[in-house]
PDB file of C-alpha atoms in Angstrom:
ATOM      1  CA  UNK O 113     -10.602  26.447  17.874  1.00 67.00           C
ATOM      2  CA  UNK O 114     -14.075  27.487  16.825  1.00 73.00           C
ATOM      3  CA  UNK O 115     -17.662  27.232  18.068  1.00 78.00           C
ATOM      4  CA  UNK O 116     -20.415  26.593  15.538  1.00 73.00           C
ATOM      5  CA  UNK O 117     -23.841  26.605  17.137  1.00 75.00           C
ATOM      6  CA  UNK O 118     -27.526  27.364  16.754  1.00 66.00           C
ATOM      7  CA  UNK O 119     -27.528  27.241  12.974  1.00 67.00           C
ATOM      8  CA  UNK O 120     -30.734  26.244  11.179  1.00 74.00           C
ATOM      9  CA  UNK O 121     -30.552  24.680   7.742  1.00 63.00           C
ATOM     10  CA  UNK O 122     -33.196  24.323   5.069  1.00 60.00           C
ATOM     11  CA  UNK O 123     -31.269  21.924   2.840  1.00 59.00           C
ATOM     12  CA  UNK O 124     -27.845  20.261   2.936  1.00 62.00           C
ATOM     13  CA  UNK O 125     -25.525  20.372   5.934  1.00 63.00           C
ATOM     14  CA  UNK O 126     -26.379  22.762   8.763  1.00 68.00           C
ATOM     15  CA  UNK O 127     -23.126  23.095  10.710  1.00 77.00           C
ATOM     16  CA  UNK O 128     -19.856  22.339   8.838  1.00 83.00           C
ATOM     17  CA  UNK O 129     -19.078  20.847   5.442  1.00 83.00           C
ATOM     18  CA  UNK O 130     -15.455  19.765   5.142  1.00 86.00           C
ATOM     19  CA  UNK O 131     -13.813  18.970   1.796  1.00 87.00           C
ATOM     20  CA  UNK O 132     -10.213  18.780   2.998  1.00 90.00           C
ATOM     21  CA  UNK O 133      -7.830  20.005   5.658  1.00 90.00           C
ATOM     22  CA  UNK O 134      -8.654  19.575   9.328  1.00 92.00           C
ATOM     23  CA  UNK O 135     -11.078  20.978  11.852  1.00 91.00           C
ATOM     24  CA  UNK O 136      -9.969  20.325  15.410  1.00 93.00           C
ATOM     25  CA  UNK O 137     -10.498  21.283  19.046  1.00 93.00           C
ATOM     26  CA  UNK O 138     -13.892  22.763  18.186  1.00 91.00           C
ATOM     27  CA  UNK O 139     -17.447  22.683  19.501  1.00 91.00           C
ATOM     28  CA  UNK O 140     -20.277  22.045  17.054  1.00 88.00           C
ATOM     29  CA  UNK O 141     -23.548  22.161  18.939  1.00 87.00           C
ATOM     30  CA  UNK O 142     -27.278  22.894  18.900  1.00 86.00           C
ATOM     31  CA  UNK O 143     -27.574  23.056  15.125  1.00 84.00           C
ATOM     32  CA  UNK O 144     -30.822  21.976  13.489  1.00 85.00           C
ATOM     33  CA  UNK O 145     -31.426  20.594   9.996  1.00 81.00           C
ATOM     34  CA  UNK O 146     -34.485  19.300   8.164  1.00 80.00           C
ATOM     35  CA  UNK O 147     -33.019  17.116   5.407  1.00 77.00           C
ATOM     36  CA  UNK O 148     -32.987  13.358   6.035  1.00 77.00           C
ATOM     37  CA  UNK O 149     -30.018  12.885   3.705  1.00 73.00           C
ATOM     38  CA  UNK O 150     -27.803  15.495   5.333  1.00 77.00           C
ATOM     39  CA  UNK O 151     -26.006  16.127   8.617  1.00 83.00           C
ATOM     40  CA  UNK O 152     -26.965  18.646  11.247  1.00 81.00           C
ATOM     41  CA  UNK O 153     -23.429  18.901  12.642  1.00 81.00           C
ATOM     42  CA  UNK O 154     -20.626  17.878  10.264  1.00 87.00           C
ATOM     43  CA  UNK O 155     -20.546  16.617   6.678  1.00 85.00           C
ATOM     44  CA  UNK O 156     -17.020  15.344   5.994  1.00 87.00           C
ATOM     45  CA  UNK O 157     -16.476  14.880   2.269  1.00 87.00           C
ATOM     46  CA  UNK O 158     -12.738  14.878   2.867  1.00 90.00           C
ATOM     47  CA  UNK O 159     -10.258  15.952   5.528  1.00 93.00           C
ATOM     48  CA  UNK O 160     -10.151  15.153   9.239  1.00 94.00           C
ATOM     49  CA  UNK O 161     -12.421  16.052  12.131  1.00 93.00           C
ATOM     50  CA  UNK O 162     -10.188  15.754  15.195  1.00 96.00           C
ATOM     51  CA  UNK O 163     -10.742  16.227  18.918  1.00 95.00           C
ATOM     52  CA  UNK O 164     -14.076  17.984  18.477  1.00 93.00           C
ATOM     53  CA  UNK O 165     -17.242  17.867  20.551  1.00 94.00           C
ATOM     54  CA  UNK O 166     -20.357  17.455  18.424  1.00 90.00           C
ATOM     55  CA  UNK O 167     -23.295  17.845  20.770  1.00 92.00           C
ATOM     56  CA  UNK O 168     -27.005  18.508  20.802  1.00 89.00           C
ATOM     57  CA  UNK O 169     -27.533  18.658  17.043  1.00 86.00           C
ATOM     58  CA  UNK O 170     -30.777  17.414  15.502  1.00 88.00           C
ATOM     59  CA  UNK O 171     -32.300  16.632  12.113  1.00 84.00           C
ATOM     60  CA  UNK O 172     -34.110  13.856  10.239  1.00 81.00           C
ATOM     61  CA  UNK O 173     -30.619  12.897   9.066  1.00 76.00           C
ATOM     62  CA  UNK O 174     -27.646  12.408  11.382  1.00 83.00           C
ATOM     63  CA  UNK O 175     -25.240  14.564  13.378  1.00 80.00           C
ATOM     64  CA  UNK O 176     -22.077  13.527  11.509  1.00 86.00           C
ATOM     65  CA  UNK O 177     -21.907  12.199   7.958  1.00 84.00           C
ATOM     66  CA  UNK O 178     -18.667  10.928   6.409  1.00 85.00           C
ATOM     67  CA  UNK O 179     -18.758  10.493   2.643  1.00 83.00           C
ATOM     68  CA  UNK O 180     -15.206  10.099   1.310  1.00 82.00           C
ATOM     69  CA  UNK O 181     -12.549   7.411   1.726  1.00 86.00           C
ATOM     70  CA  UNK O 182     -10.075  10.120   2.700  1.00 88.00           C
ATOM     71  CA  UNK O 183     -12.312  11.523   5.448  1.00 92.00           C
ATOM     72  CA  UNK O 184     -11.767  10.652   9.107  1.00 94.00           C
ATOM     73  CA  UNK O 185     -13.390  11.437  12.431  1.00 94.00           C
ATOM     74  CA  UNK O 186     -10.800  10.942  15.185  1.00 96.00           C
ATOM     75  CA  UNK O 187     -10.737  11.499  18.958  1.00 97.00           C
ATOM     76  CA  UNK O 188     -14.162  13.157  18.996  1.00 95.00           C
ATOM     77  CA  UNK O 189     -17.062  13.162  21.426  1.00 95.00           C
ATOM     78  CA  UNK O 190     -20.402  12.824  19.664  1.00 93.00           C
ATOM     79  CA  UNK O 191     -23.008  13.363  22.337  1.00 95.00           C
ATOM     80  CA  UNK O 192     -26.767  13.877  22.731  1.00 93.00           C
ATOM     81  CA  UNK O 193     -27.607  14.219  19.049  1.00 89.00           C
ATOM     82  CA  UNK O 194     -30.971  13.276  17.510  1.00 90.00           C
ATOM     83  CA  UNK O 195     -31.453  11.669  14.098  1.00 87.00           C
ATOM     84  CA  UNK O 196     -34.218  10.258  11.944  1.00 78.00           C
ATOM     85  CA  UNK O 197     -35.517   6.856  10.901  1.00 72.00           C
ATOM     86  CA  UNK O 198     -32.449   4.972   9.613  1.00 61.00           C
ATOM     87  CA  UNK O 199     -29.771   7.638   9.410  1.00 66.00           C
ATOM     88  CA  UNK O 200     -28.184   7.302  12.823  1.00 76.00           C
ATOM     89  CA  UNK O 201     -28.453   9.670  15.719  1.00 81.00           C
ATOM     90  CA  UNK O 202     -24.692  10.057  16.004  1.00 82.00           C
ATOM     91  CA  UNK O 203     -22.813   9.013  12.874  1.00 83.00           C
ATOM     92  CA  UNK O 204     -23.513   7.828   9.355  1.00 84.00           C
ATOM     93  CA  UNK O 205     -20.864   6.876   6.816  1.00 78.00           C
ATOM     94  CA  UNK O 206     -20.931   6.067   3.151  1.00 75.00           C
ATOM     95  CA  UNK O 207     -17.132   5.909   3.247  1.00 80.00           C
ATOM     96  CA  UNK O 208     -14.248   6.916   5.496  1.00 86.00           C
ATOM     97  CA  UNK O 209     -13.264   6.003   9.058  1.00 92.00           C
ATOM     98  CA  UNK O 210     -14.240   6.791  12.647  1.00 94.00           C
ATOM     99  CA  UNK O 211     -11.572   6.069  15.251  1.00 97.00           C
ATOM    100  CA  UNK O 212     -11.160   6.481  19.019  1.00 97.00           C
ATOM    101  CA  UNK O 213     -14.424   8.345  19.504  1.00 96.00           C
ATOM    102  CA  UNK O 214     -17.120   8.358  22.171  1.00 96.00           C
ATOM    103  CA  UNK O 215     -20.667   8.196  20.809  1.00 95.00           C
ATOM    104  CA  UNK O 216     -23.185   8.583  23.603  1.00 96.00           C
ATOM    105  CA  UNK O 217     -26.752   9.592  24.441  1.00 96.00           C
ATOM    106  CA  UNK O 218     -27.820   9.879  20.805  1.00 92.00           C
ATOM    107  CA  UNK O 219     -31.359   9.035  19.653  1.00 93.00           C
ATOM    108  CA  UNK O 220     -32.794   7.665  16.407  1.00 91.00           C
ATOM    109  CA  UNK O 221     -35.378   5.137  15.295  1.00 91.00           C
ATOM    110  CA  UNK O 222     -32.708   2.784  13.916  1.00 90.00           C
ATOM    111  CA  UNK O 223     -28.938   2.886  14.424  1.00 89.00           C
ATOM    112  CA  UNK O 224     -28.982   5.392  17.262  1.00 91.00           C
ATOM    113  CA  UNK O 225     -25.232   5.349  17.852  1.00 91.00           C
ATOM    114  CA  UNK O 226     -23.728   4.684  14.426  1.00 92.00           C
ATOM    115  CA  UNK O 227     -25.052   3.655  11.001  1.00 88.00           C
ATOM    116  CA  UNK O 228     -23.060   2.297   8.040  1.00 87.00           C
ATOM    117  CA  UNK O 229     -19.830   3.124   9.839  1.00 86.00           C
ATOM    118  CA  UNK O 230     -16.318   1.704   9.880  1.00 92.00           C
ATOM    119  CA  UNK O 231     -15.779   2.152  13.604  1.00 95.00           C
ATOM    120  CA  UNK O 232     -12.413   1.478  15.265  1.00 97.00           C
ATOM    121  CA  UNK O 233     -11.469   1.511  18.978  1.00 96.00           C
ATOM    122  CA  UNK O 234     -14.475   3.555  20.042  1.00 96.00           C
ATOM    123  CA  UNK O 235     -17.037   3.539  22.842  1.00 96.00           C
ATOM    124  CA  UNK O 236     -20.763   3.500  22.075  1.00 96.00           C
ATOM    125  CA  UNK O 237     -22.659   4.297  25.259  1.00 96.00           C
ATOM    126  CA  UNK O 238     -26.222   5.042  26.413  1.00 96.00           C
ATOM    127  CA  UNK O 239     -27.756   5.640  22.992  1.00 95.00           C
ATOM    128  CA  UNK O 240     -31.464   5.002  22.404  1.00 95.00           C
ATOM    129  CA  UNK O 241     -33.134   3.447  19.354  1.00 95.00           C
ATOM    130  CA  UNK O 242     -36.910   3.489  19.307  1.00 92.00           C
ATOM    131  CA  UNK O 243     -36.795   0.431  17.030  1.00 90.00           C
ATOM    132  CA  UNK O 244     -33.494  -1.480  16.854  1.00 89.00           C
ATOM    133  CA  UNK O 245     -29.756  -1.041  16.462  1.00 92.00           C
ATOM    134  CA  UNK O 246     -29.293   1.003  19.621  1.00 95.00           C
ATOM    135  CA  UNK O 247     -25.531   0.837  19.253  1.00 95.00           C
ATOM    136  CA  UNK O 248     -24.883   0.131  15.572  1.00 94.00           C
ATOM    137  CA  UNK O 249     -26.738  -0.657  12.357  1.00 91.00           C
ATOM    138  CA  UNK O 250     -25.190  -1.873   9.074  1.00 89.00           C
ATOM    139  CA  UNK O 251     -21.673  -1.223  10.386  1.00 91.00           C
ATOM    140  CA  UNK O 252     -18.149  -2.661  10.413  1.00 93.00           C
ATOM    141  CA  UNK O 253     -16.946  -2.644  14.009  1.00 96.00           C
ATOM    142  CA  UNK O 254     -13.427  -3.203  15.295  1.00 97.00           C
ATOM    143  CA  UNK O 255     -12.147  -3.096  18.878  1.00 95.00           C
ATOM    144  CA  UNK O 256     -15.117  -1.143  20.180  1.00 96.00           C
ATOM    145  CA  UNK O 257     -17.168  -1.263  23.384  1.00 95.00           C
ATOM    146  CA  UNK O 258     -20.969  -1.077  23.704  1.00 95.00           C
ATOM    147  CA  UNK O 259     -22.722  -0.425  27.025  1.00 94.00           C
ATOM    148  CA  UNK O 260     -25.880   1.141  28.410  1.00 94.00           C
ATOM    149  CA  UNK O 261     -27.691   1.421  25.090  1.00 96.00           C
ATOM    150  CA  UNK O 262     -31.496   1.137  24.905  1.00 96.00           C
ATOM    151  CA  UNK O 263     -33.358  -0.599  22.076  1.00 94.00           C
ATOM    152  CA  UNK O 264     -34.182  -3.989  20.591  1.00 89.00           C
ATOM    153  CA  UNK O 265     -30.776  -5.238  19.455  1.00 91.00           C
ATOM    154  CA  UNK O 266     -27.474  -3.505  20.198  1.00 96.00           C
ATOM    155  CA  UNK O 267     -25.681  -4.414  16.948  1.00 95.00           C
ATOM    156  CA  UNK O 268     -28.070  -5.064  14.067  1.00 91.00           C
ATOM    157  CA  UNK O 269     -27.571  -6.043  10.401  1.00 87.00           C
ATOM    158  CA  UNK O 270     -23.842  -5.350  10.602  1.00 86.00           C
ATOM    159  CA  UNK O 271     -20.948  -6.818   8.658  1.00 82.00           C
ATOM    160  CA  UNK O 272     -17.672  -7.459  10.481  1.00 92.00           C
ATOM    161  CA  UNK O 273     -17.647  -7.385  14.287  1.00 96.00           C
ATOM    162  CA  UNK O 274     -14.072  -8.025  15.401  1.00 96.00           C
ATOM    163  CA  UNK O 275     -12.454  -7.541  18.811  1.00 94.00           C
ATOM    164  CA  UNK O 276     -15.574  -5.925  20.306  1.00 94.00           C
ATOM    165  CA  UNK O 277     -17.220  -6.181  23.719  1.00 93.00           C
ATOM    166  CA  UNK O 278     -20.956  -5.822  24.344  1.00 94.00           C
ATOM    167  CA  UNK O 279     -21.869  -5.449  28.018  1.00 91.00           C
ATOM    168  CA  UNK O 280     -24.918  -6.936  29.727  1.00 88.00           C
ATOM    169  CA  UNK O 281     -26.437  -3.560  30.634  1.00 91.00           C
ATOM    170  CA  UNK O 282     -27.790  -2.810  27.158  1.00 93.00           C
ATOM    171  CA  UNK O 283     -31.568  -3.005  27.562  1.00 94.00           C
ATOM    172  CA  UNK O 284     -34.789  -3.047  25.589  1.00 94.00           C
ATOM    173  CA  UNK O 285     -37.296  -0.234  26.087  1.00 92.00           C
ATOM    174  CA  UNK O 286     -39.164  -2.553  28.461  1.00 94.00           C
ATOM    175  CA  UNK O 287     -36.057  -3.024  30.614  1.00 94.00           C
ATOM    176  CA  UNK O 288     -35.078  -6.545  29.555  1.00 94.00           C
ATOM    177  CA  UNK O 289     -31.540  -7.434  28.499  1.00 92.00           C
ATOM    178  CA  UNK O 290     -31.226  -6.561  24.815  1.00 94.00           C
ATOM    179  CA  UNK O 291     -29.875  -8.995  22.250  1.00 95.00           C
ATOM    180  CA  UNK O 292     -26.222  -8.110  21.796  1.00 95.00           C
ATOM    181  CA  UNK O 293     -25.964  -9.058  18.124  1.00 93.00           C
ATOM    182  CA  UNK O 294     -28.725  -9.910  15.663  1.00 89.00           C
ATOM    183  CA  UNK O 295     -29.583 -10.285  11.974  1.00 78.00           C
ATOM    184  CA  UNK O 296     -26.016 -10.118  10.716  1.00 77.00           C
ATOM    185  CA  UNK O 297     -25.496  -9.206   7.070  1.00 76.00           C
ATOM    186  CA  UNK O 298     -24.577 -11.627   4.318  1.00 75.00           C
ATOM    187  CA  UNK O 299     -20.967 -12.798   4.573  1.00 82.00           C
ATOM    188  CA  UNK O 300     -20.472 -11.222   8.000  1.00 88.00           C
ATOM    189  CA  UNK O 301     -17.456 -12.146  10.134  1.00 92.00           C
ATOM    190  CA  UNK O 302     -17.756 -12.076  13.928  1.00 94.00           C
ATOM    191  CA  UNK O 303     -14.455 -12.791  15.659  1.00 95.00           C
ATOM    192  CA  UNK O 304     -12.492 -12.327  18.883  1.00 93.00           C
ATOM    193  CA  UNK O 305     -15.427 -10.678  20.608  1.00 93.00           C
ATOM    194  CA  UNK O 306     -17.146 -10.956  23.978  1.00 91.00           C
ATOM    195  CA  UNK O 307     -20.935 -10.778  24.184  1.00 93.00           C
ATOM    196  CA  UNK O 308     -22.372 -10.541  27.698  1.00 91.00           C
ATOM    197  CA  UNK O 309     -25.904 -10.919  26.344  1.00 92.00           C
ATOM    198  CA  UNK O 310     -27.382 -13.434  23.891  1.00 93.00           C
ATOM    199  CA  UNK O 311     -26.659 -13.216  20.183  1.00 94.00           C
ATOM    200  CA  UNK O 312     -29.054 -14.285  17.445  1.00 91.00           C
ATOM    201  CA  UNK O 313     -28.805 -15.185  13.773  1.00 87.00           C
ATOM    202  CA  UNK O 314     -31.552 -17.223  12.148  1.00 80.00           C
ATOM    203  CA  UNK O 315     -31.489 -16.190   8.481  1.00 72.00           C
ATOM    204  CA  UNK O 316     -30.866 -19.257   6.326  1.00 74.00           C
ATOM    205  CA  UNK O 317     -29.797 -17.177   3.312  1.00 71.00           C
ATOM    206  CA  UNK O 318     -27.062 -15.149   5.054  1.00 78.00           C
ATOM    207  CA  UNK O 319     -23.637 -16.707   5.477  1.00 85.00           C
ATOM    208  CA  UNK O 320     -22.066 -15.962   8.867  1.00 88.00           C
ATOM    209  CA  UNK O 321     -18.713 -16.932  10.385  1.00 92.00           C
ATOM    210  CA  UNK O 322     -18.293 -16.770  14.172  1.00 93.00           C
ATOM    211  CA  UNK O 323     -14.873 -17.556  15.616  1.00 95.00           C
ATOM    212  CA  UNK O 324     -13.015 -17.148  18.918  1.00 93.00           C
ATOM    213  CA  UNK O 325     -15.968 -15.506  20.677  1.00 93.00           C
ATOM    214  CA  UNK O 326     -17.653 -15.984  24.032  1.00 91.00           C
ATOM    215  CA  UNK O 327     -21.412 -15.598  24.421  1.00 93.00           C
ATOM    216  CA  UNK O 328     -24.298 -16.837  26.632  1.00 92.00           C
ATOM    217  CA  UNK O 329     -25.569 -20.351  26.128  1.00 90.00           C
ATOM    218  CA  UNK O 330     -29.111 -19.130  25.447  1.00 91.00           C
ATOM    219  CA  UNK O 331     -27.979 -17.551  22.177  1.00 93.00           C
ATOM    220  CA  UNK O 332     -29.805 -18.569  18.973  1.00 90.00           C
ATOM    221  CA  UNK O 333     -27.519 -19.408  16.054  1.00 88.00           C
ATOM    222  CA  UNK O 334     -29.613 -21.527  13.714  1.00 84.00           C
ATOM    223  CA  UNK O 335     -29.056 -20.155  10.239  1.00 75.00           C
ATOM    224  CA  UNK O 336     -28.203 -22.786   7.645  1.00 79.00           C
ATOM    225  CA  UNK O 337     -24.976 -21.056   6.584  1.00 84.00           C
ATOM    226  CA  UNK O 338     -23.376 -20.399   9.985  1.00 89.00           C
ATOM    227  CA  UNK O 339     -19.815 -21.560  10.670  1.00 90.00           C
ATOM    228  CA  UNK O 340     -18.773 -21.539  14.351  1.00 92.00           C
ATOM    229  CA  UNK O 341     -15.143 -22.114  15.306  1.00 94.00           C
ATOM    230  CA  UNK O 342     -13.396 -22.108  18.711  1.00 93.00           C
ATOM    231  CA  UNK O 343     -16.178 -20.298  20.583  1.00 92.00           C
ATOM    232  CA  UNK O 344     -17.249 -20.573  24.220  1.00 89.00           C
ATOM    233  CA  UNK O 345     -20.928 -20.793  25.172  1.00 90.00           C
ATOM    234  CA  UNK O 346     -21.529 -20.366  28.879  1.00 84.00           C
ATOM    235  CA  UNK O 347     -23.974 -18.928  31.397  1.00 81.00           C
ATOM    236  CA  UNK O 348     -24.205 -15.163  31.324  1.00 72.00           C
ATOM    237  CA  UNK O 349     -22.881 -14.833  34.880  1.00 70.00           C
ATOM    238  CA  UNK O 350     -19.560 -16.225  33.667  1.00 70.00           C
ATOM    239  CA  UNK O 351     -19.067 -13.394  31.198  1.00 74.00           C
ATOM    240  CA  UNK O 352     -17.576 -10.706  33.398  1.00 68.00           C
ATOM    241  CA  UNK O 353     -16.069  -7.369  32.359  1.00 72.00           C
ATOM    242  CA  UNK O 354     -14.884  -4.399  34.368  1.00 66.00           C
ATOM    243  CA  UNK O 355     -16.287  -0.875  34.023  1.00 61.00           C
ATOM    244  CA  UNK O 356     -13.969  -0.132  31.087  1.00 67.00           C
ATOM    245  CA  UNK O 357     -15.134  -3.196  29.155  1.00 68.00           C
ATOM    246  CA  UNK O 358     -12.034  -5.278  29.771  1.00 69.00           C
ATOM    247  CA  UNK O 359     -12.684  -9.007  30.455  1.00 68.00           C
ATOM    248  CA  UNK O 360     -12.080 -10.066  34.058  1.00 66.00           C
ATOM    249  CA  UNK O 361      -9.372 -12.686  33.680  1.00 59.00           C
ATOM    250  CA  UNK O 362      -9.084 -15.503  36.204  1.00 54.00           C
ATOM    251  CA  UNK O 363     -12.705 -15.639  37.287  1.00 52.00           C
ATOM    252  CA  UNK O 364     -13.909 -18.368  34.944  1.00 49.00           C
ATOM    253  CA  UNK O 365     -13.027 -20.568  32.017  1.00 46.00           C
ATOM    254  CA  UNK O 366     -14.948 -18.536  29.453  1.00 50.00           C
ATOM    255  CA  UNK O 367     -13.006 -15.358  30.029  1.00 50.00           C
ATOM    256  CA  UNK O 368      -9.665 -17.113  30.533  1.00 50.00           C
ATOM    257  CA  UNK O 369     -10.002 -18.763  27.143  1.00 47.00           C
TER     258      UNK O 369
END
C-alpha cells in the first residue's frame, strides 16, 4: 500500500513505471507530466496494476499507459484525470488488458475515457471529450457500460464492440443526445450490444458487421460494406435499462429479444 502524489515530470512517466510484479491497493494522484507520449500516473510495461485509485493526474499524454501484452490494469478506479489531444484522459494502450475498472470524470480532446484499449467488463462514466470519443476512441470493447459521458460520439473509430451497453444519457456539449457509436474502424465487429442512442456508420470503404444488437430506428447505417444480422431497430423509448446498465426485460419486444 503506497501513495504516490504531487510528482512533476519533465520527460517520461511522472508517477510509476512498472516493468513486472504487481502494484496494488495504492493511491496515485495529483501527478503532473508534460510529455504527450507518456503517462502522468502509471506506465505499465509489464506486471499488474490491481485495485488502485488513479486520480487527479494531468499531462498532454494520459493518466495510465499500458504498453506490453503481459501488462494488466485490473479492479482499478481511474478518476478525474486530464489528458491531451488524442491520448486519452484516462487510459491509453498499445498492448495489454484493462478489466473490471471504473473510468470516470476524465477529460481529453479525443478519447476522454479510454484510447486504443482492450477494455473488458468495465464502466466508463461521466467523461468529457472536447471533440469526440467521450467514452472510447480506437478501442476494443467487451462487456462494458457507457453512461453520462459528454462529447460528440460516445464510441468513435473503434474495432470490436461486443456485449456492451450505451445509455441514453450520454450527451453532446450542447446537451443533445450523443451518437452512441460512430465511424467504426475497418473490419469492425459490433455484436450482442444495446445502444440507447442512435448509431452511425457511413464510410463506404470500411467493412462493418453488426449482429444481435438493438438500437434506435433513427440510426444511420449506410456504408456500402455493412452486414446487419438479427438486429432490432425500434423507437428509443423502447430501449430501457436500469441504473446499472442491465436491460429491463419484459417491457418491450426489443429488450426481450
